[in-house]
PDB file of C-alpha atoms in Angstrom:
ATOM      1  CA  MET A   2      -7.948  17.422  20.323  1.00  0.00           C
ATOM      2  CA  ASN A   3      -5.019  15.142  19.503  1.00  0.00           C
ATOM      3  CA  LEU A   4      -4.173  14.169  15.904  1.00  0.00           C
ATOM      4  CA  ASN A   5      -3.563  10.880  14.113  1.00  0.00           C
ATOM      5  CA  ILE A   6      -3.482  10.343  11.073  1.00  0.00           C
ATOM      6  CA  SER A   7       6.428   0.964   0.751  1.00  0.00           C
ATOM      7  CA  PHE A   8      11.135  -1.872   0.032  1.00  0.00           C
ATOM      8  CA  LEU A   9      11.744  -5.490   0.349  1.00  0.00           C
ATOM      9  CA  ILE A  10      11.919  -7.112   3.786  1.00  0.00           C
ATOM     10  CA  PHE A  11      11.908 -10.662   5.029  1.00  0.00           C
ATOM     11  CA  PHE A  12       9.649 -10.195   8.009  1.00  0.00           C
ATOM     12  CA  SER A  13       6.350  -8.502   8.660  1.00  0.00           C
ATOM     13  CA  ILE A  14       6.740  -6.547  11.901  1.00  0.00           C
ATOM     14  CA  LEU A  15       4.005  -4.592  13.591  1.00  0.00           C
ATOM     15  CA  PHE A  16       4.827  -1.068  14.705  1.00  0.00           C
ATOM     16  CA  SER A  17       3.778   0.111  18.116  1.00  0.00           C
ATOM     17  CA  THR A  18       2.853   3.688  18.885  1.00  0.00           C
ATOM     18  CA  CYS A  19       3.630   5.615  21.986  1.00  0.00           C
ATOM     19  CA  SER A  20      -0.056   6.416  22.354  1.00  0.00           C
ATOM     20  CA  PRO A  21      -3.121   6.812  20.133  1.00  0.00           C
ATOM     21  CA  SER A  22      -3.251  10.297  18.632  1.00  0.00           C
ATOM     22  CA  TYR A  23      -6.057  12.444  17.336  1.00  0.00           C
ATOM     23  CA  SER A  24      -6.413  15.939  15.901  1.00  0.00           C
ATOM     24  CA  GLN A  25      -8.474  18.200  13.771  1.00  0.00           C
ATOM     25  CA  SER A  26      -7.162  19.893  10.647  1.00  0.00           C
ATOM     26  CA  ASP A  27      -8.745  21.202   7.453  1.00  0.00           C
ATOM     27  CA  SER A  28     -12.199  20.164   8.655  1.00  0.00           C
ATOM     28  CA  PHE A  29     -11.105  16.591   9.375  1.00  0.00           C
ATOM     29  CA  ASN A  30     -10.631  14.596  12.524  1.00  0.00           C
ATOM     30  CA  VAL A  31      -7.748  12.182  11.952  1.00  0.00           C
ATOM     31  CA  GLU A  32      -6.992   9.107  14.042  1.00  0.00           C
ATOM     32  CA  PHE A  33      -3.929   6.892  13.765  1.00  0.00           C
ATOM     33  CA  ILE A  34      -4.848   3.177  13.787  1.00  0.00           C
ATOM     34  CA  LYS A  35      -1.736   1.092  13.104  1.00  0.00           C
ATOM     35  CA  ALA A  36       1.418   0.707  11.006  1.00  0.00           C
ATOM     36  CA  LYS A  37       3.403  -2.305   9.844  1.00  0.00           C
ATOM     37  CA  LYS A  38       6.197  -3.352   7.528  1.00  0.00           C
ATOM     38  CA  LYS A  39       5.158  -5.248   4.423  1.00  0.00           C
ATOM     39  CA  ILE A  40       6.870  -8.208   2.753  1.00  0.00           C
ATOM     40  CA  LYS A  41       6.108  -7.282  -0.858  1.00  0.00           C
ATOM     41  CA  ALA A  42       7.963  -4.643  -2.868  1.00  0.00           C
ATOM     42  CA  ILE A  43       6.603  -1.134  -2.953  1.00  0.00           C
ATOM     43  CA  THR A  44       4.025  -0.923  -5.676  1.00  0.00           C
ATOM     44  CA  THR A  45       1.697   1.538  -7.225  1.00  0.00           C
ATOM     45  CA  PHE A  46      -1.083   0.351  -9.473  1.00  0.00           C
ATOM     46  CA  SER A  47       1.039   0.930 -12.572  1.00  0.00           C
ATOM     47  CA  ALA A  48       4.622   1.128 -11.341  1.00  0.00           C
ATOM     48  CA  ASN A  49       7.135  -0.603  -9.074  1.00  0.00           C
ATOM     49  CA  TYR A  50       9.934   0.565  -6.830  1.00  0.00           C
ATOM     50  CA  LYS A  51      12.513  -1.838  -5.419  1.00  0.00           C
ATOM     51  CA  SER A  52      15.518  -1.140  -3.246  1.00  0.00           C
ATOM     52  CA  ASN A  53      17.734  -3.014  -0.813  1.00  0.00           C
ATOM     53  CA  ASN A  54      17.874   0.067   1.406  1.00  0.00           C
ATOM     54  CA  VAL A  55      14.207   0.630   2.140  1.00  0.00           C
ATOM     55  CA  ASN A  56      11.167  -1.151   3.510  1.00  0.00           C
ATOM     56  CA  LYS A  57       7.573  -0.899   2.411  1.00  0.00           C
ATOM     57  CA  ILE A  58       5.498   0.455   5.267  1.00  0.00           C
ATOM     58  CA  SER A  59       1.728   0.615   5.463  1.00  0.00           C
ATOM     59  CA  VAL A  60      -0.042   3.023   7.779  1.00  0.00           C
ATOM     60  CA  LYS A  61      -3.758   3.050   8.512  1.00  0.00           C
ATOM     61  CA  ILE A  62      -5.615   6.146   9.634  1.00  0.00           C
ATOM     62  CA  LYS A  63      -9.259   6.980  10.120  1.00  0.00           C
ATOM     63  CA  ILE A  64     -10.524  10.334   8.905  1.00  0.00           C
ATOM     64  CA  GLU A  65     -13.860  11.969   9.589  1.00  0.00           C
ATOM     65  CA  SER A  66     -15.050  15.210   8.062  1.00  0.00           C
ATOM     66  CA  THR A  67     -16.543  17.768  10.392  1.00  0.00           C
ATOM     67  CA  GLU A  68     -18.594  19.004   7.455  1.00  0.00           C
ATOM     68  CA  LYS A  69     -21.138  17.125   5.296  1.00  0.00           C
ATOM     69  CA  LYS A  70     -18.275  16.211   2.961  1.00  0.00           C
ATOM     70  CA  GLY A  71     -14.808  17.673   3.171  1.00  0.00           C
ATOM     71  CA  VAL A  72     -12.011  17.714   0.597  1.00  0.00           C
ATOM     72  CA  PHE A  73      -9.142  15.608   1.919  1.00  0.00           C
ATOM     73  CA  ASP A  74      -5.650  16.327   0.560  1.00  0.00           C
ATOM     74  CA  PRO A  75      -3.338  13.288   1.023  1.00  0.00           C
ATOM     75  CA  ASN A  76      -0.316  15.266  -0.191  1.00  0.00           C
ATOM     76  CA  LYS A  77      -0.182  16.905   3.224  1.00  0.00           C
ATOM     77  CA  ILE A  78       0.571  13.565   4.884  1.00  0.00           C
ATOM     78  CA  SER A  79       4.231  12.759   5.499  1.00  0.00           C
ATOM     79  CA  LEU A  80       6.383  10.440   7.582  1.00  0.00           C
ATOM     80  CA  ILE A  81       9.554  11.849   9.109  1.00  0.00           C
ATOM     81  CA  ASP A  82      12.597   9.700   9.874  1.00  0.00           C
ATOM     82  CA  HIS A  83      14.383  11.609  12.628  1.00  0.00           C
ATOM     83  CA  GLU A  84      17.301   9.166  12.675  1.00  0.00           C
ATOM     84  CA  ASN A  85      18.284  10.116   9.107  1.00  0.00           C
ATOM     85  CA  ASN A  86      16.569  13.527   9.058  1.00  0.00           C
ATOM     86  CA  LEU A  87      14.404  12.629   6.053  1.00  0.00           C
ATOM     87  CA  ARG A  88      10.752  13.288   5.216  1.00  0.00           C
ATOM     88  CA  PHE A  89       8.745  10.967   2.960  1.00  0.00           C
ATOM     89  CA  ARG A  90       5.447  11.319   1.104  1.00  0.00           C
ATOM     90  CA  PRO A  91       3.044   8.368   0.610  1.00  0.00           C
ATOM     91  CA  THR A  92       3.640   6.256  -2.496  1.00  0.00           C
ATOM     92  CA  ASP A  93       0.034   5.035  -2.478  1.00  0.00           C
ATOM     93  CA  VAL A  94      -3.159   6.159  -0.768  1.00  0.00           C
ATOM     94  CA  LEU A  95      -6.200   3.862  -0.681  1.00  0.00           C
ATOM     95  CA  ALA A  96      -9.612   4.762   0.707  1.00  0.00           C
ATOM     96  CA  LYS A  97     -11.864   2.018   2.055  1.00  0.00           C
ATOM     97  CA  ARG A  98     -15.319   1.862   0.490  1.00  0.00           C
ATOM     98  CA  PHE A  99     -17.381  -1.041   1.770  1.00  0.00           C
ATOM     99  CA  THR A 100     -15.048  -4.021   1.160  1.00  0.00           C
ATOM    100  CA  ASN A 101     -13.026  -2.327  -1.584  1.00  0.00           C
ATOM    101  CA  LEU A 102      -9.947  -0.122  -1.496  1.00  0.00           C
ATOM    102  CA  ILE A 103     -10.229   2.837  -3.874  1.00  0.00           C
ATOM    103  CA  PRO A 104      -6.958   4.548  -4.858  1.00  0.00           C
ATOM    104  CA  PHE A 105      -6.524   8.298  -4.939  1.00  0.00           C
ATOM    105  CA  GLY A 106      -5.754   9.446  -8.491  1.00  0.00           C
ATOM    106  CA  ARG A 107      -2.124  10.290  -9.253  1.00  0.00           C
ATOM    107  CA  VAL A 108      -0.610  13.171 -11.130  1.00  0.00           C
ATOM    108  CA  SER A 109       2.969  13.654 -12.370  1.00  0.00           C
ATOM    109  CA  LYS A 110       5.207  16.559 -11.456  1.00  0.00           C
ATOM    110  CA  VAL A 111       7.312  16.069 -14.575  1.00  0.00           C
ATOM    111  CA  LYS A 112       6.278  15.558 -18.189  1.00  0.00           C
ATOM    112  CA  PRO A 113       6.256  11.821 -19.033  1.00  0.00           C
ATOM    113  CA  LYS A 114       8.453  10.518 -21.862  1.00  0.00           C
ATOM    114  CA  LEU A 115       6.047   7.763 -22.923  1.00  0.00           C
ATOM    115  CA  LYS A 116       2.855   8.623 -24.764  1.00  0.00           C
ATOM    116  CA  ARG A 117       0.796   6.208 -22.670  1.00  0.00           C
ATOM    117  CA  ASN A 118       1.649   8.235 -19.552  1.00  0.00           C
ATOM    118  CA  LYS A 119       0.755  11.676 -20.926  1.00  0.00           C
ATOM    119  CA  LYS A 120      -2.595  11.614 -19.092  1.00  0.00           C
ATOM    120  CA  LEU A 121      -0.697  11.612 -15.787  1.00  0.00           C
ATOM    121  CA  TYR A 122       0.783  15.056 -16.460  1.00  0.00           C
ATOM    122  CA  ALA A 123      -1.236  17.831 -14.850  1.00  0.00           C
ATOM    123  CA  PRO A 124       1.028  20.675 -13.655  1.00  0.00           C
ATOM    124  CA  GLU A 125      -1.996  22.734 -12.622  1.00  0.00           C
ATOM    125  CA  ILE A 126      -2.639  20.353  -9.678  1.00  0.00           C
ATOM    126  CA  LYS A 127      -0.698  21.778  -6.759  1.00  0.00           C
ATOM    127  CA  ASP A 128       1.620  19.517  -4.804  1.00  0.00           C
ATOM    128  CA  THR A 129       1.027  20.661  -1.240  1.00  0.00           C
ATOM    129  CA  TYR A 130       3.670  18.262   0.113  1.00  0.00           C
ATOM    130  CA  LEU A 131       6.141  20.966  -0.876  1.00  0.00           C
ATOM    131  CA  ASP A 132       4.352  23.588   1.215  1.00  0.00           C
ATOM    132  CA  TYR A 133       5.652  22.147   4.471  1.00  0.00           C
ATOM    133  CA  ASN A 134       9.236  22.137   5.653  1.00  0.00           C
ATOM    134  CA  PHE A 135      10.829  21.089   8.922  1.00  0.00           C
ATOM    135  CA  ASP A 136      14.101  22.484  10.265  1.00  0.00           C
ATOM    136  CA  GLY A 137      17.006  20.143   9.568  1.00  0.00           C
ATOM    137  CA  ILE A 138      14.784  17.683   7.670  1.00  0.00           C
ATOM    138  CA  GLN A 139      15.243  16.955   3.939  1.00  0.00           C
ATOM    139  CA  ASN A 140      12.196  16.276   1.767  1.00  0.00           C
ATOM    140  CA  VAL A 141      12.550  13.052  -0.242  1.00  0.00           C
ATOM    141  CA  ASP A 142      10.928  12.437  -3.632  1.00  0.00           C
ATOM    142  CA  LEU A 143      11.309   8.897  -4.944  1.00  0.00           C
ATOM    143  CA  PRO A 144      10.886   8.432  -8.711  1.00  0.00           C
ATOM    144  CA  PHE A 145       8.840   5.444  -9.899  1.00  0.00           C
ATOM    145  CA  ASN A 146       9.390   3.782 -13.247  1.00  0.00           C
ATOM    146  CA  TYR A 147       6.189   3.932 -15.304  1.00  0.00           C
ATOM    147  CA  GLY A 148       8.037   2.488 -18.282  1.00  0.00           C
ATOM    148  CA  THR A 149      10.223  -0.579 -18.788  1.00  0.00           C
ATOM    149  CA  THR A 150      13.844  -1.456 -18.094  1.00  0.00           C
ATOM    150  CA  LYS A 151      14.752  -0.656 -21.698  1.00  0.00           C
ATOM    151  CA  LYS A 152      12.503   2.390 -21.912  1.00  0.00           C
ATOM    152  CA  PRO A 153      12.255   3.879 -18.420  1.00  0.00           C
ATOM    153  CA  ASP A 154       9.868   6.682 -17.608  1.00  0.00           C
ATOM    154  CA  LEU A 155      10.746   7.944 -14.125  1.00  0.00           C
ATOM    155  CA  LEU A 156       8.001  10.025 -12.578  1.00  0.00           C
ATOM    156  CA  ILE A 157       7.529  11.701  -9.210  1.00  0.00           C
ATOM    157  CA  MET A 158       3.869  11.522  -8.329  1.00  0.00           C
ATOM    158  CA  HIS A 159       1.470  13.308  -6.068  1.00  0.00           C
ATOM    159  CA  PHE A 160      -2.278  12.902  -5.598  1.00  0.00           C
ATOM    160  CA  TYR A 161      -5.593  14.482  -6.404  1.00  0.00           C
ATOM    161  CA  SER A 162      -7.695  15.499  -3.424  1.00  0.00           C
ATOM    162  CA  LYS A 163     -10.952  13.658  -2.835  1.00  0.00           C
ATOM    163  CA  LYS A 164     -14.289  14.529  -1.234  1.00  0.00           C
ATOM    164  CA  LEU A 165     -14.781  12.272   1.754  1.00  0.00           C
ATOM    165  CA  ARG A 166     -17.014  12.055   4.782  1.00  0.00           C
ATOM    166  CA  SER A 167     -15.689   9.270   6.991  1.00  0.00           C
ATOM    167  CA  THR A 168     -13.401   6.399   5.981  1.00  0.00           C
ATOM    168  CA  THR A 169     -10.228   4.471   6.679  1.00  0.00           C
ATOM    169  CA  LEU A 170      -7.164   5.250   4.579  1.00  0.00           C
ATOM    170  CA  THR A 171      -4.243   2.906   3.959  1.00  0.00           C
ATOM    171  CA  LEU A 172      -1.021   4.780   3.219  1.00  0.00           C
ATOM    172  CA  PHE A 173       2.147   3.210   1.829  1.00  0.00           C
ATOM    173  CA  PHE A 174       5.608   4.670   2.363  1.00  0.00           C
ATOM    174  CA  ALA A 175       9.128   3.851   1.201  1.00  0.00           C
ATOM    175  CA  TYR A 176      11.144   4.048   4.423  1.00  0.00           C
ATOM    176  CA  PRO A 177      14.836   3.462   5.268  1.00  0.00           C
ATOM    177  CA  LYS A 178      15.603  -0.001   6.631  1.00  0.00           C
ATOM    178  CA  ASN A 179      17.853   1.383   9.344  1.00  0.00           C
ATOM    179  CA  ALA A 180      15.146   3.659  10.749  1.00  0.00           C
ATOM    180  CA  LYS A 181      13.551   2.390  13.957  1.00  0.00           C
ATOM    181  CA  THR A 182      11.185   5.278  14.638  1.00  0.00           C
ATOM    182  CA  GLY A 183       9.104   7.837  12.757  1.00  0.00           C
ATOM    183  CA  THR A 184       6.613  10.645  13.188  1.00  0.00           C
ATOM    184  CA  LEU A 185       3.474  10.972  11.109  1.00  0.00           C
ATOM    185  CA  TYR A 186       2.318  14.476  10.150  1.00  0.00           C
ATOM    186  CA  TYR A 187      -0.585  16.137   8.397  1.00  0.00           C
ATOM    187  CA  GLY A 188       0.820  19.411   7.174  1.00  0.00           C
ATOM    188  CA  ASN A 189       2.746  20.794  10.119  1.00  0.00           C
ATOM    189  CA  GLU A 190       0.559  19.008  12.650  1.00  0.00           C
ATOM    190  CA  LYS A 191       1.904  15.971  14.391  1.00  0.00           C
ATOM    191  CA  ILE A 192      -0.308  12.895  14.207  1.00  0.00           C
ATOM    192  CA  SER A 193       1.640  10.226  16.051  1.00  0.00           C
ATOM    193  CA  ASP A 194       5.087   8.967  16.982  1.00  0.00           C
ATOM    194  CA  ILE A 195       5.747   5.446  15.675  1.00  0.00           C
ATOM    195  CA  SER A 196       8.399   2.966  16.751  1.00  0.00           C
ATOM    196  CA  ILE A 197       9.204  -0.644  15.901  1.00  0.00           C
TER     197      ILE A 197
END
């Protein structure tokens, strides 16, 4: 079975895929739906990231558990830029529930400087993004400022897993502006090739 599973820009351009892709992994069927570049800056619900070198990209996938309810780990999702040999994790993951988009909870890999962010620190939650490596490809971790300009608090975030049955996920990535193609993965499994 085949598998499918943010950067300021002046235009919103739809991505096209070589072909729809599907696959089964960790008790989930994953189907790639679509991807596009976004106009707004990359955002999380409590932090911003802006750069002249990257675009904000949204990717939609449909997941369906093969069990009554499976535990879906979004940290296993990554987007590889083969032109620059870089691998990116999602900056946001939203699950559709009726007409609402519910975010996956975030956890920090480093201890926050600001007291208000202490609740984000949970080193016991494993970051499975780091479990997967690809030959010749460098993993990229972008820090987000959860503080202010005067008092920055730069954190690298990953996500809690969530029990899900069947839903659509919207993933946001920070992606190099000069990249024209990409490959979406879940763990080591290829989901889909994407091109502008």
